[in-house]
Short mmCIF file of C-alpha atoms in Angstrom, two decimals:
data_model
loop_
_atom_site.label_atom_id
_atom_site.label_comp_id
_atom_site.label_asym_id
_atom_site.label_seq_id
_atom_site.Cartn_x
_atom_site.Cartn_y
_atom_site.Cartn_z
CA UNK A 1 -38.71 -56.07 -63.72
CA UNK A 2 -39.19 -58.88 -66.46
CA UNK A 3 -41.57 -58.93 -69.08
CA UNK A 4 -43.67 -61.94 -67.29
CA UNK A 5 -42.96 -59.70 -63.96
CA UNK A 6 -44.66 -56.67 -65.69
CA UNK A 7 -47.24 -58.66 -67.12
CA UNK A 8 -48.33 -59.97 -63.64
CA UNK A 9 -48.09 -56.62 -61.85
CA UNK A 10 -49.77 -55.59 -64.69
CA UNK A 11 -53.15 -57.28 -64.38
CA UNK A 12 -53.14 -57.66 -60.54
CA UNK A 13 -53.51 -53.88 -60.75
CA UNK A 14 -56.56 -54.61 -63.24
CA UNK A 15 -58.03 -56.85 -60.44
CA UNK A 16 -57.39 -54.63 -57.42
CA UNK A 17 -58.23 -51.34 -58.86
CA UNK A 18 -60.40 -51.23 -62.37
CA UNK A 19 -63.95 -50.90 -61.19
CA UNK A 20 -66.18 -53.81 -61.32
CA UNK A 21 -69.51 -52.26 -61.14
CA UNK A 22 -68.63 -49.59 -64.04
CA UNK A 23 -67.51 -52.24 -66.09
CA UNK A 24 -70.64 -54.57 -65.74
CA UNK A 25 -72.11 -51.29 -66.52
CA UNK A 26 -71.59 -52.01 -69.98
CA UNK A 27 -74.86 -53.55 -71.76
CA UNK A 28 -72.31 -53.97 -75.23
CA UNK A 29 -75.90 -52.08 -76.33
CA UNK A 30 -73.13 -50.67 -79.45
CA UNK A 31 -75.30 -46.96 -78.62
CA UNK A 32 -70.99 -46.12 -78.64
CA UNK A 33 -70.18 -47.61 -82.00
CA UNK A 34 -71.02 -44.64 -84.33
CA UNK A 35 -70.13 -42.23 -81.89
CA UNK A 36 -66.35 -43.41 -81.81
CA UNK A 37 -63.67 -41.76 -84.03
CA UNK A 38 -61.00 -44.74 -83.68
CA UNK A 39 -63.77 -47.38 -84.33
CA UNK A 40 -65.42 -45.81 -87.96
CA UNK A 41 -61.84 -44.63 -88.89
CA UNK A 42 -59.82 -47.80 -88.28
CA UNK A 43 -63.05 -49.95 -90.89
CA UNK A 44 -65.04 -50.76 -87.87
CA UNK A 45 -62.61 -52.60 -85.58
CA UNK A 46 -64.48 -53.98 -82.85
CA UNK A 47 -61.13 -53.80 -80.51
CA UNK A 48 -61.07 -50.04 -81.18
CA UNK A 49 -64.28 -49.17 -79.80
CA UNK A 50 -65.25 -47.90 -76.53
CA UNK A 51 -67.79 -51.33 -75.51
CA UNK A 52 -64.46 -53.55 -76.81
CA UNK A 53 -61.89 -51.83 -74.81
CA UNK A 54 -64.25 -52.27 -71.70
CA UNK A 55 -64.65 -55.89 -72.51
CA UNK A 56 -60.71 -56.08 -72.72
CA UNK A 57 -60.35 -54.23 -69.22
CA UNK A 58 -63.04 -56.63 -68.07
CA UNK A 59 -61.04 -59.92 -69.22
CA UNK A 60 -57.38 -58.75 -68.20
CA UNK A 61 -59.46 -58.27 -64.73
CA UNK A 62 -60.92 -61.05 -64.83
CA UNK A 63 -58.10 -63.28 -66.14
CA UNK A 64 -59.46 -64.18 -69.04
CA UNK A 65 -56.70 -62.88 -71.19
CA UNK A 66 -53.62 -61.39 -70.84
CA UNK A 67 -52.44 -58.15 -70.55
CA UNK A 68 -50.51 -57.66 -73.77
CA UNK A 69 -49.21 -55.19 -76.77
CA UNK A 70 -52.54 -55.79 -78.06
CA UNK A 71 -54.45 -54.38 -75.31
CA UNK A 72 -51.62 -51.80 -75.03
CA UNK A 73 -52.29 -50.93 -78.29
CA UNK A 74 -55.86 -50.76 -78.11
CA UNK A 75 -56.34 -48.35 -74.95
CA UNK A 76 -53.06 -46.68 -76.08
CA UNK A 77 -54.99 -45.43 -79.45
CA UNK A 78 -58.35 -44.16 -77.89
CA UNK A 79 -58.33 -40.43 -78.27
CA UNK A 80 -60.47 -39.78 -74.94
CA UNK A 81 -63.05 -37.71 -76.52
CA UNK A 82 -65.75 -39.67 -74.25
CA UNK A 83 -68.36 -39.02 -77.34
CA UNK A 84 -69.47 -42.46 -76.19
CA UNK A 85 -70.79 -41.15 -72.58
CA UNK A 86 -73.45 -38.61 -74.20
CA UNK A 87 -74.79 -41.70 -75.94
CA UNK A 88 -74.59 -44.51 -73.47
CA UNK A 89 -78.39 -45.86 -72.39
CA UNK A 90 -76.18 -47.05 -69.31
CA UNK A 91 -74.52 -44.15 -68.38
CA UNK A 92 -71.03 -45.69 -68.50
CA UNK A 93 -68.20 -43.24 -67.68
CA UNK A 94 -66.05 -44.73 -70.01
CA UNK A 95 -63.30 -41.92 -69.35
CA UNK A 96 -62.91 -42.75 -65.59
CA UNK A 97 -62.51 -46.53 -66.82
CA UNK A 98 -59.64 -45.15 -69.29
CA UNK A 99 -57.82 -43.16 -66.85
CA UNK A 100 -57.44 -45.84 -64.54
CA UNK A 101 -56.42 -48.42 -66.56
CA UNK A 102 -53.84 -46.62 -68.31
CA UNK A 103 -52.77 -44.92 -64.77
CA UNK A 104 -52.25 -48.68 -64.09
CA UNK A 105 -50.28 -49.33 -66.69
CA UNK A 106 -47.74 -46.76 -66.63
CA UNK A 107 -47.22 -48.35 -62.88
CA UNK A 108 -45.83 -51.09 -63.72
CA UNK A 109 -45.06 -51.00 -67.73
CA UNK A 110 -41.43 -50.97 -68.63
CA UNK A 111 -40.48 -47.80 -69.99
CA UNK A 112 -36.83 -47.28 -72.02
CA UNK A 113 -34.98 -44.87 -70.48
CA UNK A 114 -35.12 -42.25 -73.11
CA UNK A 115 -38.70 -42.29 -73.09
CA UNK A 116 -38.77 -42.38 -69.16
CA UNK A 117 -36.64 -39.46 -69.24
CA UNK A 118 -38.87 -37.28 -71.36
CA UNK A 119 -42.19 -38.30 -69.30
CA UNK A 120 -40.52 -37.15 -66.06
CA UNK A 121 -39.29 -33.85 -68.17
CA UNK A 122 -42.36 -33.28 -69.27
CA UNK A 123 -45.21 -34.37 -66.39
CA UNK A 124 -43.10 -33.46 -63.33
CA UNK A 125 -40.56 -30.49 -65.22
CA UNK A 126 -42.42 -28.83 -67.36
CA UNK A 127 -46.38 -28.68 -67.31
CA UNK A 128 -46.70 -28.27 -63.19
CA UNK A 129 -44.57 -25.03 -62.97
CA UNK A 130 -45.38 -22.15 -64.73
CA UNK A 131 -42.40 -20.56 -64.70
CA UNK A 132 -40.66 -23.00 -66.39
CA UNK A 133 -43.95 -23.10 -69.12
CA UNK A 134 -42.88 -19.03 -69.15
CA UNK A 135 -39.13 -20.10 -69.98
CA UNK A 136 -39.29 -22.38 -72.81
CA UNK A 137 -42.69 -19.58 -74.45
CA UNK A 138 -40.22 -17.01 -74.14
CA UNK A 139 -37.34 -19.27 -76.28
CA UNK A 140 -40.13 -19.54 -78.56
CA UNK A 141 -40.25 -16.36 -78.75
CA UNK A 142 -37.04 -15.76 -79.35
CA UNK A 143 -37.22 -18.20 -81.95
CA UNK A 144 -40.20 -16.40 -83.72
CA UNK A 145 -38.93 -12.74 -83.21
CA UNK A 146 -34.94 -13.22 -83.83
CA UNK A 147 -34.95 -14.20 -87.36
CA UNK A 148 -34.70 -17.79 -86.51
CA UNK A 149 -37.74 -18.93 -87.66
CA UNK A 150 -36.89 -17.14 -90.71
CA UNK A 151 -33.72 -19.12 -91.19
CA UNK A 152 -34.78 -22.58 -90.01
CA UNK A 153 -37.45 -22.32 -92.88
CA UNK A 154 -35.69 -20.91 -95.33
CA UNK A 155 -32.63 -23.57 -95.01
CA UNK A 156 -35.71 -25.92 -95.42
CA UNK A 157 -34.10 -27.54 -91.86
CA UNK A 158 -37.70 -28.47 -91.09
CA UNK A 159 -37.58 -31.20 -93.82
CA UNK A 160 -35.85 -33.35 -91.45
CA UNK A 161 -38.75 -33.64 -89.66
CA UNK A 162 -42.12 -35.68 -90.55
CA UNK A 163 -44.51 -34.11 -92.27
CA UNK A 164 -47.03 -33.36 -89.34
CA UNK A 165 -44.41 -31.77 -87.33
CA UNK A 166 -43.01 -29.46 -89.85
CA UNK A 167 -46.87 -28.50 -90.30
CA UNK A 168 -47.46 -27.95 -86.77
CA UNK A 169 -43.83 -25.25 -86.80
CA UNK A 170 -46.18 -23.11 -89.00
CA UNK A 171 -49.65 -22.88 -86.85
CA UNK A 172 -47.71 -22.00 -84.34
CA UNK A 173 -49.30 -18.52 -82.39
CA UNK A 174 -47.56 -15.38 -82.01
CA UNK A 175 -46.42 -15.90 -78.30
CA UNK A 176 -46.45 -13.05 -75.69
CA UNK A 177 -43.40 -11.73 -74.03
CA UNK A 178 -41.85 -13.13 -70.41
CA UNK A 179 -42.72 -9.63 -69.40
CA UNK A 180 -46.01 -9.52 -70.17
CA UNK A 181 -46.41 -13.19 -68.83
CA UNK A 182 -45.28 -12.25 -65.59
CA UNK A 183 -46.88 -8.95 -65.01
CA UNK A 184 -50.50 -10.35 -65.00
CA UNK A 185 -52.83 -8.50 -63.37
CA UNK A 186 -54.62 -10.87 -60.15
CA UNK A 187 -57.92 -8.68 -59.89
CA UNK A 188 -59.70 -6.55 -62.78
CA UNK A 189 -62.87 -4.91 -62.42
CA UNK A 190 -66.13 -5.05 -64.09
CA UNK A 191 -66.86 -2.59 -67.16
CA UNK A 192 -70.05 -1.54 -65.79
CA UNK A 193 -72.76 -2.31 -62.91
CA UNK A 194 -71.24 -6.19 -61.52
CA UNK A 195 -73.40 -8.63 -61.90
CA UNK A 196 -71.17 -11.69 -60.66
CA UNK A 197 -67.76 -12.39 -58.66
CA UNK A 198 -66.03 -15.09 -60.46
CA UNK A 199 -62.08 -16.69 -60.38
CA UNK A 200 -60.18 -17.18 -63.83
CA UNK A 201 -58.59 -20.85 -64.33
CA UNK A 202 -55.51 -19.20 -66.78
CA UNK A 203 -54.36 -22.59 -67.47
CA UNK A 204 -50.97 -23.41 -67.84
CA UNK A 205 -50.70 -23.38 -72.36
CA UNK A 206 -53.77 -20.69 -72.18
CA UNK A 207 -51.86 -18.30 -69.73
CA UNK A 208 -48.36 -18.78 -72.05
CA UNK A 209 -48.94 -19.82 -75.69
CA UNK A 210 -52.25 -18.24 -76.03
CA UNK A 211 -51.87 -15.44 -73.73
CA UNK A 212 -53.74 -13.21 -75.79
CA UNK A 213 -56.91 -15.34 -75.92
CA UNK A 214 -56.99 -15.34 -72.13
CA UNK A 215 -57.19 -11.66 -72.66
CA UNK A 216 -59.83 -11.84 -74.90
CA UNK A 217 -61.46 -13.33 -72.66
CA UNK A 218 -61.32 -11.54 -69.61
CA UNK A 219 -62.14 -8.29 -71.08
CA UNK A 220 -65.44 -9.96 -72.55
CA UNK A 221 -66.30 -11.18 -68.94
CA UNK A 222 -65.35 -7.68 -67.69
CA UNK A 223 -67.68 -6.54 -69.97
CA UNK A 224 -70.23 -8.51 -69.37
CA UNK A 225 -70.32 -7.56 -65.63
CA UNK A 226 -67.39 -9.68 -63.97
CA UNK A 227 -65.15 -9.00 -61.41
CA UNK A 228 -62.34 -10.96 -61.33
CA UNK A 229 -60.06 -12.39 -59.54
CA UNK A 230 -56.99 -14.38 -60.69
CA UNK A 231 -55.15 -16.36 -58.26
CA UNK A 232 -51.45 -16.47 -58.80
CA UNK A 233 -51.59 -20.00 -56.73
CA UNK A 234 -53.09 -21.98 -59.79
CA UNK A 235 -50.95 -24.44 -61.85
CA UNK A 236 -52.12 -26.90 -64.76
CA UNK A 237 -55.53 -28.54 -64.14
CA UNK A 238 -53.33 -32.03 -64.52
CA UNK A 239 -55.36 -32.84 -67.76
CA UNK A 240 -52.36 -34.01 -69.44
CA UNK A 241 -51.28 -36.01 -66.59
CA UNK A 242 -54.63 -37.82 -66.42
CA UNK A 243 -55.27 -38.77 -69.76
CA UNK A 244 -51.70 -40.41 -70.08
CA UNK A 245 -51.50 -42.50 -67.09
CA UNK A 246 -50.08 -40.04 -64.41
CA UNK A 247 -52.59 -40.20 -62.26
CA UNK A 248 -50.70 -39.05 -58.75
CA UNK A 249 -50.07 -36.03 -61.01
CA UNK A 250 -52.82 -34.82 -61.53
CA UNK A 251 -54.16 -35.53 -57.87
CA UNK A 252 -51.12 -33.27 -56.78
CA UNK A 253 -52.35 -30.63 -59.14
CA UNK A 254 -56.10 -30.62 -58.29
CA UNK A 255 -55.18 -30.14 -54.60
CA UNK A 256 -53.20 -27.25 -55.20
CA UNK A 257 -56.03 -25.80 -57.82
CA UNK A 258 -58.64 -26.19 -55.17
CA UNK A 259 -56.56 -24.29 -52.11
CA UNK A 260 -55.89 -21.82 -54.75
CA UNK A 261 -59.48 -20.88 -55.53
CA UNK A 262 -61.87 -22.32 -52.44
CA UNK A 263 -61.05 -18.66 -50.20
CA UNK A 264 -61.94 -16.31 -52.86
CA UNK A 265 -65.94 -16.39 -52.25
CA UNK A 266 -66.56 -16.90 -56.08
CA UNK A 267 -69.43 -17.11 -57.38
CA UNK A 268 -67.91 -19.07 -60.33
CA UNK A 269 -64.30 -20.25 -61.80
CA UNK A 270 -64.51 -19.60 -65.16
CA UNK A 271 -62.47 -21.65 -67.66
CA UNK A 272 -61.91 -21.20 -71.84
CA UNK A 273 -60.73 -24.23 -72.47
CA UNK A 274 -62.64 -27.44 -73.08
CA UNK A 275 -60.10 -29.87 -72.37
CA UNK A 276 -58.72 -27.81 -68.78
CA UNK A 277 -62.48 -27.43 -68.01
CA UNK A 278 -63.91 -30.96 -68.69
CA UNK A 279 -60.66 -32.06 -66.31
CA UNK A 280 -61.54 -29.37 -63.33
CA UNK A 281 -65.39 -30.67 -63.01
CA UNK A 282 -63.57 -34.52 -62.64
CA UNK A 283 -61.93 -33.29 -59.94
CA UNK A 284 -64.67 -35.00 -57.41
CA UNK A 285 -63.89 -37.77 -58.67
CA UNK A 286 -60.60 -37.86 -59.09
CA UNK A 287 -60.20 -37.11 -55.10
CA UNK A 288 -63.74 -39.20 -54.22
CA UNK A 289 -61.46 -41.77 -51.83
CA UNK A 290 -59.90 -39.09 -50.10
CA UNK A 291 -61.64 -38.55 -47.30
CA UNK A 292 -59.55 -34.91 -46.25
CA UNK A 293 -60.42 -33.31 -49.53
CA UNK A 294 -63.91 -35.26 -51.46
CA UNK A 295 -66.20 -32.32 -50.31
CA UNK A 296 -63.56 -29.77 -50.72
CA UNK A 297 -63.45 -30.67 -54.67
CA UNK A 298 -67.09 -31.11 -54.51
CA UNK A 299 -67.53 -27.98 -53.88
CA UNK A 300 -64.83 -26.82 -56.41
CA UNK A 301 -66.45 -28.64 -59.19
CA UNK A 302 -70.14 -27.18 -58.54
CA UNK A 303 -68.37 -23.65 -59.43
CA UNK A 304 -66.92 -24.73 -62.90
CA UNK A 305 -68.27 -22.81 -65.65
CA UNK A 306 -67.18 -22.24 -69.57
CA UNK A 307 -67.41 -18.80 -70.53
CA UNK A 308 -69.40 -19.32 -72.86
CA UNK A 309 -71.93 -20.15 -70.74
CA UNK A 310 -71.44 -16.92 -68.40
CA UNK A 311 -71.41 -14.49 -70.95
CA UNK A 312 -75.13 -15.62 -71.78
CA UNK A 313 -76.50 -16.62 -68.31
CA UNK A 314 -75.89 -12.92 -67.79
CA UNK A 315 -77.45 -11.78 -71.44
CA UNK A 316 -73.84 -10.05 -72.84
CA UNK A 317 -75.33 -11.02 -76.29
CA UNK A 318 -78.45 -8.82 -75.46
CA UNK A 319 -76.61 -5.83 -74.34
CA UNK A 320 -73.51 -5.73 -76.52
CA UNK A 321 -73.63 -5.14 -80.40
CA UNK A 322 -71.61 -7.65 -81.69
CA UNK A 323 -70.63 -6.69 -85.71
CA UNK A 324 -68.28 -8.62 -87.89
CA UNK A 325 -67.74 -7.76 -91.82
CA UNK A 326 -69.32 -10.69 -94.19
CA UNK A 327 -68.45 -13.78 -93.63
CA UNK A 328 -69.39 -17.50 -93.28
CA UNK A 329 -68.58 -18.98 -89.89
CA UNK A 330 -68.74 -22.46 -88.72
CA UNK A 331 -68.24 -24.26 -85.55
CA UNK A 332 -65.93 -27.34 -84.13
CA UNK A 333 -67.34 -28.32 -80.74
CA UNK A 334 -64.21 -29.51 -78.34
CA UNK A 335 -65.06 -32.99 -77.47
CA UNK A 336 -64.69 -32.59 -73.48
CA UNK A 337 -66.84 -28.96 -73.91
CA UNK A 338 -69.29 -31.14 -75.32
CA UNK A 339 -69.02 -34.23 -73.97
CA UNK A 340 -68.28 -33.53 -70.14
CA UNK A 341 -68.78 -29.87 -69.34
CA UNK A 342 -72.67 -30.21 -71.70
CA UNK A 343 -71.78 -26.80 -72.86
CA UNK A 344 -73.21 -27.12 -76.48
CA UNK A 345 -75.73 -24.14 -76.99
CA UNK A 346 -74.11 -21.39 -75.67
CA UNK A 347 -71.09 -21.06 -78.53
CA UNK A 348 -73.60 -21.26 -80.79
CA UNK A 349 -76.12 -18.80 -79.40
CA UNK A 350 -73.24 -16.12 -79.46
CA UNK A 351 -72.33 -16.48 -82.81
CA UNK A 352 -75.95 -16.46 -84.21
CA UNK A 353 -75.87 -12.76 -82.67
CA UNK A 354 -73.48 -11.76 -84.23
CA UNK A 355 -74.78 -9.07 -87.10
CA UNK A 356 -72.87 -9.60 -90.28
CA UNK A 357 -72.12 -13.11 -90.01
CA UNK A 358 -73.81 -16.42 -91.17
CA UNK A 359 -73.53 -18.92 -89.11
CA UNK A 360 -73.83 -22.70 -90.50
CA UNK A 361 -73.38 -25.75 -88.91
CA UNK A 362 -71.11 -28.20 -89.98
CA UNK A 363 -71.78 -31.96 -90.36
CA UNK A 364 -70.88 -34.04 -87.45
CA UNK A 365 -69.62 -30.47 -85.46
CA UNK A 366 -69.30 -32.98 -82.64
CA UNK A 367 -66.95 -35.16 -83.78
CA UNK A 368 -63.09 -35.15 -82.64
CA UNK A 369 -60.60 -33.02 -84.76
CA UNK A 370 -58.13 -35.68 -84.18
CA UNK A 371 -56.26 -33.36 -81.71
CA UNK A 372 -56.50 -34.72 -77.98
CA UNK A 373 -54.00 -33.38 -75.98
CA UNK A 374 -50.65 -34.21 -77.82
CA UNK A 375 -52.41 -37.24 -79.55
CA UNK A 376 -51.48 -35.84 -82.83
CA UNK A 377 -48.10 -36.08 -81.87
CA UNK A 378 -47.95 -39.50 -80.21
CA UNK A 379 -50.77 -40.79 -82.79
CA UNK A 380 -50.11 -38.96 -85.72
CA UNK A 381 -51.39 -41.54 -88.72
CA UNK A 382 -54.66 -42.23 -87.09
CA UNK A 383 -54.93 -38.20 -86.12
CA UNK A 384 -54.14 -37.20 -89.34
CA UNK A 385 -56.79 -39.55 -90.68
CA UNK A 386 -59.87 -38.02 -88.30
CA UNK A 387 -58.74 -34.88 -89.39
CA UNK A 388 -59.11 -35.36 -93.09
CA UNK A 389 -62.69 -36.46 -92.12
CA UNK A 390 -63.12 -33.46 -90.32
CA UNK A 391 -61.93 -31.17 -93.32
CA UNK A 392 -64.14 -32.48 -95.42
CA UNK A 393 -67.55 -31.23 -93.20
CA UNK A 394 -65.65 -28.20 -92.66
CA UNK A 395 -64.51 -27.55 -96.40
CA UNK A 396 -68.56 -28.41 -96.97
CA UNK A 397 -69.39 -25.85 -95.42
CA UNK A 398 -67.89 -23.66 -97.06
CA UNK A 399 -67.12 -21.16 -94.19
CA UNK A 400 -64.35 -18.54 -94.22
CA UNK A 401 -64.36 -19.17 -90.31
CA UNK A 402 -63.81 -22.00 -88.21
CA UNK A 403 -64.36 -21.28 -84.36
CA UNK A 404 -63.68 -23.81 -81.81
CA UNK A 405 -63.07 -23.31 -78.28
CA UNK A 406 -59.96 -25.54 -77.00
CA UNK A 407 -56.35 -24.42 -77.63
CA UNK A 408 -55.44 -28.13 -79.22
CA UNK A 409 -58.89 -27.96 -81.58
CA UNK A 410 -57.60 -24.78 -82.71
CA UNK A 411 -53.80 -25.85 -83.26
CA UNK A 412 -55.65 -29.10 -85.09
CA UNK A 413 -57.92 -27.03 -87.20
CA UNK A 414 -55.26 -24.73 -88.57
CA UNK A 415 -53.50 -27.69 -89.40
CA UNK A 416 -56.37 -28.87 -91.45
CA UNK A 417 -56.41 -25.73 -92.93
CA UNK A 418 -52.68 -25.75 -93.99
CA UNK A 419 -52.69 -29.50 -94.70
CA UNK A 420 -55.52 -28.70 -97.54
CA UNK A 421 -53.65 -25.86 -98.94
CA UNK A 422 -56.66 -23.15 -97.47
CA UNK A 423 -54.64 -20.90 -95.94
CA UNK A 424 -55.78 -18.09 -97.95
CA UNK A 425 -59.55 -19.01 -97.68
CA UNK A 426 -59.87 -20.19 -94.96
CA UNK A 427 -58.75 -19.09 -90.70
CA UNK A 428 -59.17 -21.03 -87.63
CA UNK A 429 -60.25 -18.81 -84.22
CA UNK A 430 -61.21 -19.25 -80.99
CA UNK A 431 -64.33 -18.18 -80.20
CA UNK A 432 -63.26 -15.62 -76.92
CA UNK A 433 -61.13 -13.31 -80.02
CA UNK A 434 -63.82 -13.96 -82.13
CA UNK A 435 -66.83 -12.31 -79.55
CA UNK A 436 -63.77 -9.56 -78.92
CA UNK A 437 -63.10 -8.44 -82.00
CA UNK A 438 -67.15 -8.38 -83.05
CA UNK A 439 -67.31 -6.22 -79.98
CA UNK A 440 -64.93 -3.88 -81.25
#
């Protein structure tokens, strides 16, 4: 395809499929502006705020401009973090409008072949098998356990690298073994008298990676009255594949999710991860013009609930003791938690019962850590910049401990931490290990 092919294909994909009505949604009210990450961080560029990059979507529809690297660059630089939905008078769903215009893109946009190669690797290798997510945890285990890390930073090897990455070797968790990966348990029962049937969403970095914070978390809704059922069936809520223009993806991941979980007679599908919950909940609209499956992900999404949220619909912070030693704790909301799932109160109603601790709030809590997804890898100067703004509220704050509740917020945070040179004041948790280990 040539460049004025691509550009072509390119916006008759804006006409035929961006929706018109959403985008006349927008008033250009600016309710978004201060609410936008990219827009403050980048001195108030109108192009990089969410009310400009509709008005762009609008005129490449419209044929009023051209699609171009400008544009590109503009939707390509949007973190996602939908902090401009909360405050639109209109009710825009700005992330729907995102999705589909970058799923559009990616149609038609020539890719080189190296890159090409690594989005197939990663989208249609990698993320939907878990297996293979098992595989490479377990080489980085091998990696961690063998020595190798050992050497590799000791040779000072990770110098080659830029600076963010070499960071990002050192936050790193302690992954679990392929045994214990592959022995999970598919049904646990409650502690004590059950109070609610629910399914787990393990998630495809939760259930590898962070392994141990999907235990946390099960034994806390075990002993809050849970029984449990984990369906071996499940894959990666497609997340990943949405937010970067993969949109068939993710529609081939949501239909497996939802066979996976709509026979178990749950009560709820509990998720501990912003990002893989915020994703689940759009699956109604993600399969709204298919006319087999709208009702069936209807009725998924009505089930979706943070943990968070269980734990105190069902008063565990009444009947547990939850005891920490001193310490001052702080929290970073994940943006999609926030943003899409509304689950706001809850964290923060758990860790104000928490005897021992003081809890204080940090300035702008709300505010993206710069993380989204693997934009700090694809985006790294403007991540690294939204991050140093989010140090600075959290270094205000002076807490020892920084809970957040999304596996990339916490990655991002303990790269703050590091970054700033904290390491030894300062830890980043997530908030399931947290409520554990105050348990304990």
């Amino acid at each position: 395809m040539t460049a004025l092919e691509e550009k072509y294909a390119i916006q008759t994909g804006f006409r035929e499929r961006m929706d018109e009505d959403e985008l006349l949604n927008c008033m250009r009210c600016g309710f978004c502006l201060p609410a936008c990450p990219t827009y403050i961080t980048s001195g108030y560029d109108e192009a990089q705020s969410p009310r400009g990059r509709i008005a762009l979507m609008k005129a490449v529809r419209d044929g009023m401009i051209e699609w171009d690297d400008d544009v590109d660059r503009s939707l390509g630089l949007c973190l996602g973090c939908r902090a401009c939905e909360p405050v639109c008078p209109a009710g825009v769903k700005y992330g729907h409008l995102l999705e589909e215009a970058r799923d559009i893109i990616q149609d038609y946009k020539n890719l080189s072949l190296p890159v090409n190669t690594i989005r197939k690797a990663i989208f249609q290798g990698l993320f939907p098998h878990q297996d293979r997510m098992q595989t490479v945890t377990g080489l980085l285990g091998f990696y961690q356990k063998s020595g190798l890390q050992t050497i590799v930073r000791k040779i000072g090897f990770m110098k080659l690298f830029p600076v963010h990455l070499a960071s990002m070797e050192q936050i790193l968790p302690k992954v679990p073994s392929k045994k214990d990966m592959m022995n999970r348990p598919r049904y646990l029962e409650p502690a004590g008298e059950k109070c609610a049937r629910v399914g787990f969403f393990s998630g495809c970095l939760m259930e590898t990676m962070f392994m141990d914070t999907n235990n946390s978390t099960l034994k806390l809704l075990q002993l809050a009255g849970c029984e449990i059922i984990i369906p071996k069936d499940q894959s990666c809520c497609g997340a990943l594949h949405g937010h970067s223009g993969e949109k068939q993806g993710s529609i081939e991941l949501a239909k497996k999710n939802i066979q996976a979980f709509e026979e178990l007679n749950v009560d709820y599908i509990i998720t501990n991860a912003g990002g893989c919950g915020a994703f689940l909940i759009d699956y109604h609209h993600l399969l709204s013009g298919d006319p087999e499956w709208a009702e069936r992900a209807r009725q998924f999404t009505e089930k979706i609930k943070d943990f968070t949220e269980i734990l105190v619909d069902l008063d565990f912070h009444k009947k547990a003791e939850l005891k920490l030693d001193h310490q001052i704790v702080t929290y970073q909301d994940s943006c999609h938690l926030r943003n899409v799932m509304k689950t706001f109160s809850a964290p923060r109603l758990l860790l104000s019962r928490i005897n021992g601790i003081t809890f204080k709030e940090m300035k702008d809590a709300g505010s993206c850590c710069g993380s989204a997804g693997i934009y700090n890898i694809v985006e790294p100067e403007m991540s690294m910049r939204i991050l140093d703004t989010k140090m600075g509220h959290t270094k205000a704050s002076c807490a020892d401990t920084v809970v957040t509740a999304n596996p990339g917020c916490l990655l991002q945070m303990k790269l703050g931490i590091v970054r700033e040179g904290m390491s030894d004041q300062m830890e980043a948790v997530h908030i399931a290990d947290l409520l554990l280990e105050a348990v304990q």
